[in-house]
């Protein structure tokens, strides 16, 4: 049965192979005119320069943390000896995925613009398949890392019983998620600050003060803006979802090892394999879906959207069907306390459906095809203040349905797995059900991430067409591609948030597992729980919960919830101000160039693009450090000071407030963006009307909401869990 | 010993007596010129008209809910038979306090303006003592209601043992808080929408479009704006704190009855009396403090602030000292499991100190004497978008210290009460400690609320002076009074939020107590907890927690946390949009008047004030209904569907996210307001510069943040607990 595991490295290799094929296909295309090549080169260089800077900072952080973990593991013996290495590989593969994705995106944009001259379908294909390179690289490298560690640890780890060995292996693997989280943190925060500093700065001086259009080559910040799309939306999003993807699989494995601990090694092993196998099948289905995406010439937005949806829906429906097969074949037959195969598959389905619903709701609240954004645009007639007020209100209201959806998905996933029996006895199994729902949601990441990474490529293609002063018909076509990208970006954000929430919940549950391992590292082999004595490695989740009194009346838990909620806001506030500061620097520089370098506005002289790129790069690099360190240090401190009960409170509070805050920020930002577009289409006075100026203020405010602070929260809620998981040993020693 | 109780009605009578004296003193003063009287009359009529409308809606809601509770109590027997009556008195007294406070404030503003002509000290004295009428009425009526019910229930309730009788009496009394909460909800939400619809509307057309100053009599919305200060800042704030005041005392009584259940009726009774006695002493000290507030002529802002602080500080220091005496006299001597007298007093002190620190932090983040707001003002130089982004960032960052302060206060209050022993055995006692910290924070409410209600009175005095076209020197003096009011309003908001958080925490804990009573109502006299059998009325908090598995791994709890967090955002979003819509209506009306009624702008014709008053009144009345019903219905539904574990999750999530969100909204709003004032003082270009226009946008955005949605959250977090408490019987019947 364990031979099923080899599906996983096989899927990894297939994913990477197709990523390579798609990359080569794209690379063979022409980049177009010399100007197009030049512009693309500028963007590529800027993006790579930034990535180098970011990796420099990240490498230092990784070295420091790896040494710290090594000291904990080898010096004090309070940590798993594999942690430093697992941590480093997680970070390395995540960084590699970001590098490949961004390299691809920066090669693809001019080629997309050029192909669009030929036909819309050709443009779509290049942009989308280049996005698929990112999607497949992420899932491929994720499964590769998982496979490698599975093989290594199976060879080296041996505990008293096979069941305990599996517990130790899976909880050890969980720690490589910390590496992915840390890498993702810097990618999201740094990338987010970079892109919005450039975007906000370019908009304030360009659109508002000088009345020149978006992506105009006369705007000195326009290259930085295009670079930003790549570092924020491609690399940042990729790292974020890489982490969710790996995190959900690893957490499910750990929870599986615990939930089926007493039912025999055979079924325990199957429960561990299930998430990996589902992910592996998801890779194949994603590739299938990618091939389905194509459109005919003269397609409008609806056709294009239909075409993308066909691909993602096909993959989603097939994985839903096949997951029944997986659990059936694995032999979950309802015997001896096991759930039936269809029970766990229904848990998977809950996750998948929740993802789809959250995506749709996001679209409803942020697309100007629907009432909320249209009403928001209408409120622009009374000025920027009412636009901002109503946009904030819209975003806050829009949190209701996604939260209720996730709540129902959690209860269903738990309920299906346990046969709707809520008792402490079925707790582990239910949490496994929730966790596998997250895996279900993320199983077709190969294609969903492709639709996401497609957006910035199409956006950059438009930018390239504009800056290269191609025939306006090209820009019109890329605009169609781009506005499709805006829709997929919005639903993609909803998806990223939803999956982050479920993953964080799975990590929260597996933190309890990690505490058990913590005990065994400090040599505590039995626990006194109430009047009973329990063997640590065999302890159930309920035992640990009782041991640390992780109830809602424990003041440690309550204080943890307060601090967790606060962390979400503090982290957002810091990144928001970082964008504000960096954007101000950009505004000053762009104003300076317009003032001092005569001829820019007349188009007789090229502005100094590189100085703006430098400002964004430096600002991102400086500003990402403080919030990032905070996100890593606070959970450590809470563990040390308040103990496991405080940590669980912190994670739950951070997850609750962070999830809702992230939806609010993403949807407010998306709605402002599209309200502006709605006015630009000629409503309420159209372009350059007072209403338009008001919506530009809204859009600018929304930039850091939706592209910096909001997405960074996805990382925060997962990273805090990961840090706590890695620090479990020290926490247990002190409490 | 129970004779100590009579201090409580005595204090109530004293408070009401001094309120009456201060009211008479103020009323004897002259209202000034005929124009001043006329303006004051307009505002008074508008305010009373609104209050009538609000009470009409509220009465319907109260009748419906009272019938519903009566059906639950008498029809199904799942509720305490006293609930419908307790509910109604809570609402009645809260409404009465709001009525008295607002009546006083609307009489006081013209008199303050008139007295200021004579001397600054005279103006301060009238405004502040009129604020004190509100403060003393709130605490007086609060203690009166508590006294009445204590006497009635002691006469009528008799259970199997005296200890059980006290448990039933205190948990029954808790339910009158639901009446106060419901009244406060409508006062805060309705008042908040009213005041900001008028303010935002007046500012957008007046200041931004027509460049006429604040409170200019030519602005048709200016009377509505002044009415709004009274209905929002006076009546709303009063109802909010009335609820916190009563809620904290009642919750402490209920927790005291439980924590000392097994230690003999004598000490149990003392633990119940302690919060009432501390509150009674606080009343006397508040009156003492009120008499200390005075200033000399030619006083500047710092002198005035010093004068107010002397009053509040004196009361706070004395209550801290006397609380040691109270517990000493009550005989908490550390014998037989009791805490020492100084332990509980240190818990009280923790609450008091936390209140002071949160107030100071609020001032730091929102006053333009400090860096954060100055930097925010500086960012106005790059336009409204950066002002909004940086203000949001500032508000989010500003949540850190208050949350950490409250967290430390919780741990200290718990720790002092239990001698820093964290175990399930000391849980009840620790929660009693937290609860009494809330009582400590609120004990001097008589004077702290006076400094708060003083603000809108001074603001209205300035408005009256401006509209009556008095000599500019009067407006200058009232401006000094007003800007003091802005500082006290900001710290007052911090105080209101902090006390709401502690009160909500106390209510959260006492919800568990209420579940016990719920069991006895449905005739369940014993519970099976694990392997043990427990008598329901004697069950400890830990027993109930174990019975319902209120741990953080229970999916009901986790789902509850998600929904609770979401509720805070949804509720804010609804109120935010309500203001946006109502303000738009106001803008349309004001624009219409300027356009159609010739001569308004030239000052040759009076605008139609009443139509604007009508718009605000109607909008507030319509818009408050939906969010208010949601706040009442959702906790009921969660109780019915998810059971007690889900409710506790809901309350904890709502409290965590709601508390932090409230601080963020209040401080962003306050900082924007003062950033505008900083620019108006001549910085970054001064009045009418682009930076000034940008800060006006910020200020307008901040209006609903700080005066509608933010403060309404205080109510939400308490009301959700109160609803759950009242519905506990039905919840346990179903689960």
Short mmCIF file of N, CA and C in Angstrom, two decimals, chain A residues 344-389:
data_model
loop_
_atom_site.label_atom_id
_atom_site.label_comp_id
_atom_site.label_asym_id
_atom_site.label_seq_id
_atom_site.Cartn_x
_atom_site.Cartn_y
_atom_site.Cartn_z
N UNK A 344 -15.02 10.77 4.37
CA UNK A 344 -13.86 11.64 4.24
C UNK A 344 -13.89 12.38 2.90
N UNK A 345 -14.43 11.72 1.88
CA UNK A 345 -14.52 12.40 0.58
C UNK A 345 -15.48 13.57 0.65
N UNK A 346 -16.53 13.41 1.44
CA UNK A 346 -17.44 14.55 1.60
C UNK A 346 -16.76 15.69 2.34
N UNK A 347 -15.85 15.37 3.24
CA UNK A 347 -15.06 16.42 3.89
C UNK A 347 -14.25 17.18 2.85
N UNK A 348 -13.61 16.43 1.95
CA UNK A 348 -12.83 17.06 0.88
C UNK A 348 -13.73 17.98 0.07
N UNK A 349 -14.90 17.45 -0.25
CA UNK A 349 -15.85 18.21 -1.05
C UNK A 349 -16.26 19.51 -0.37
N UNK A 350 -16.42 19.47 0.96
CA UNK A 350 -16.79 20.69 1.70
C UNK A 350 -15.76 21.79 1.47
N UNK A 351 -14.49 21.38 1.52
CA UNK A 351 -13.43 22.36 1.31
C UNK A 351 -13.46 22.93 -0.10
N UNK A 352 -13.61 22.04 -1.06
CA UNK A 352 -13.66 22.47 -2.46
C UNK A 352 -14.79 23.46 -2.70
N UNK A 353 -15.97 23.10 -2.20
CA UNK A 353 -17.14 23.97 -2.39
C UNK A 353 -16.97 25.32 -1.71
N UNK A 354 -16.41 25.28 -0.50
CA UNK A 354 -16.20 26.54 0.21
C UNK A 354 -15.31 27.46 -0.61
N UNK A 355 -14.27 26.88 -1.21
CA UNK A 355 -13.37 27.68 -2.04
C UNK A 355 -14.11 28.33 -3.19
N UNK A 356 -14.98 27.54 -3.84
CA UNK A 356 -15.73 28.07 -4.98
C UNK A 356 -16.67 29.20 -4.53
N UNK A 357 -17.37 28.96 -3.42
CA UNK A 357 -18.34 29.97 -2.95
C UNK A 357 -17.64 31.27 -2.56
N UNK A 358 -16.52 31.15 -1.84
CA UNK A 358 -15.81 32.36 -1.43
C UNK A 358 -15.35 33.14 -2.65
N UNK A 359 -14.89 32.42 -3.67
CA UNK A 359 -14.48 33.09 -4.91
C UNK A 359 -15.64 33.85 -5.54
N UNK A 360 -16.81 33.21 -5.58
CA UNK A 360 -17.99 33.85 -6.19
C UNK A 360 -18.42 35.08 -5.40
N UNK A 361 -18.42 34.96 -4.07
CA UNK A 361 -18.83 36.09 -3.23
C UNK A 361 -17.87 37.26 -3.43
N UNK A 362 -16.60 36.94 -3.50
CA UNK A 362 -15.61 37.98 -3.74
C UNK A 362 -15.92 38.70 -5.04
N UNK A 363 -16.24 37.93 -6.06
CA UNK A 363 -16.57 38.53 -7.34
C UNK A 363 -17.80 39.43 -7.21
N UNK A 364 -18.81 38.94 -6.49
CA UNK A 364 -20.04 39.73 -6.34
C UNK A 364 -19.75 41.09 -5.69
N UNK A 365 -18.91 41.07 -4.67
CA UNK A 365 -18.69 42.32 -3.94
C UNK A 365 -17.70 43.25 -4.65
N UNK A 366 -16.87 42.71 -5.53
CA UNK A 366 -15.81 43.56 -6.07
C UNK A 366 -15.93 43.83 -7.57
N UNK A 367 -16.82 43.13 -8.26
CA UNK A 367 -16.92 43.36 -9.70
C UNK A 367 -17.97 44.43 -9.97
N UNK A 368 -17.71 45.29 -10.95
CA UNK A 368 -18.71 46.33 -11.20
C UNK A 368 -19.84 45.84 -12.08
N UNK A 369 -19.92 44.52 -12.26
CA UNK A 369 -21.12 43.96 -12.88
C UNK A 369 -22.25 43.87 -11.86
N UNK A 370 -21.91 44.02 -10.58
CA UNK A 370 -22.92 43.82 -9.55
C UNK A 370 -23.20 45.11 -8.78
N UNK A 371 -24.30 45.08 -8.03
CA UNK A 371 -24.77 46.26 -7.33
C UNK A 371 -23.79 46.89 -6.34
N UNK A 372 -23.13 46.11 -5.47
CA UNK A 372 -22.34 46.78 -4.42
C UNK A 372 -21.32 47.78 -4.98
N UNK A 373 -20.54 47.33 -5.97
CA UNK A 373 -19.52 48.22 -6.51
C UNK A 373 -20.14 49.36 -7.30
N UNK A 374 -21.26 49.10 -7.96
CA UNK A 374 -21.93 50.19 -8.68
C UNK A 374 -22.43 51.27 -7.73
N UNK A 375 -23.00 50.81 -6.59
CA UNK A 375 -23.45 51.80 -5.62
C UNK A 375 -22.27 52.58 -5.03
N UNK A 376 -21.16 51.87 -4.86
CA UNK A 376 -19.96 52.53 -4.36
C UNK A 376 -19.53 53.62 -5.34
N UNK A 377 -19.55 53.27 -6.62
CA UNK A 377 -19.17 54.24 -7.65
C UNK A 377 -20.12 55.43 -7.61
N UNK A 378 -21.39 55.15 -7.41
CA UNK A 378 -22.38 56.23 -7.37
C UNK A 378 -22.10 57.20 -6.22
N UNK A 379 -21.59 56.68 -5.10
CA UNK A 379 -21.34 57.56 -3.95
C UNK A 379 -20.15 58.49 -4.21
N UNK A 380 -19.43 58.26 -5.31
CA UNK A 380 -18.32 59.15 -5.65
C UNK A 380 -18.82 60.54 -6.02
N UNK A 381 -20.11 60.63 -6.32
CA UNK A 381 -20.66 61.93 -6.70
C UNK A 381 -20.65 62.92 -5.56
N UNK A 382 -20.56 62.42 -4.32
CA UNK A 382 -20.46 63.35 -3.20
C UNK A 382 -19.02 63.42 -2.67
N UNK A 383 -18.07 63.02 -3.47
CA UNK A 383 -16.68 63.26 -3.10
C UNK A 383 -15.91 62.07 -2.58
N UNK A 384 -14.59 62.25 -2.39
CA UNK A 384 -13.73 61.14 -1.97
C UNK A 384 -14.07 60.60 -0.59
N UNK A 385 -14.53 61.48 0.32
CA UNK A 385 -14.80 60.99 1.68
C UNK A 385 -15.89 59.93 1.68
N UNK A 386 -16.98 60.19 0.95
CA UNK A 386 -18.05 59.20 0.95
C UNK A 386 -17.62 57.92 0.23
N UNK A 387 -16.76 58.06 -0.80
CA UNK A 387 -16.25 56.85 -1.45
C UNK A 387 -15.47 56.00 -0.46
N UNK A 388 -14.62 56.64 0.31
CA UNK A 388 -13.81 55.88 1.27
C UNK A 388 -14.70 55.26 2.34
N UNK A 389 -15.61 56.06 2.89
CA UNK A 389 -16.51 55.54 3.94
C UNK A 389 -17.31 54.34 3.41
#
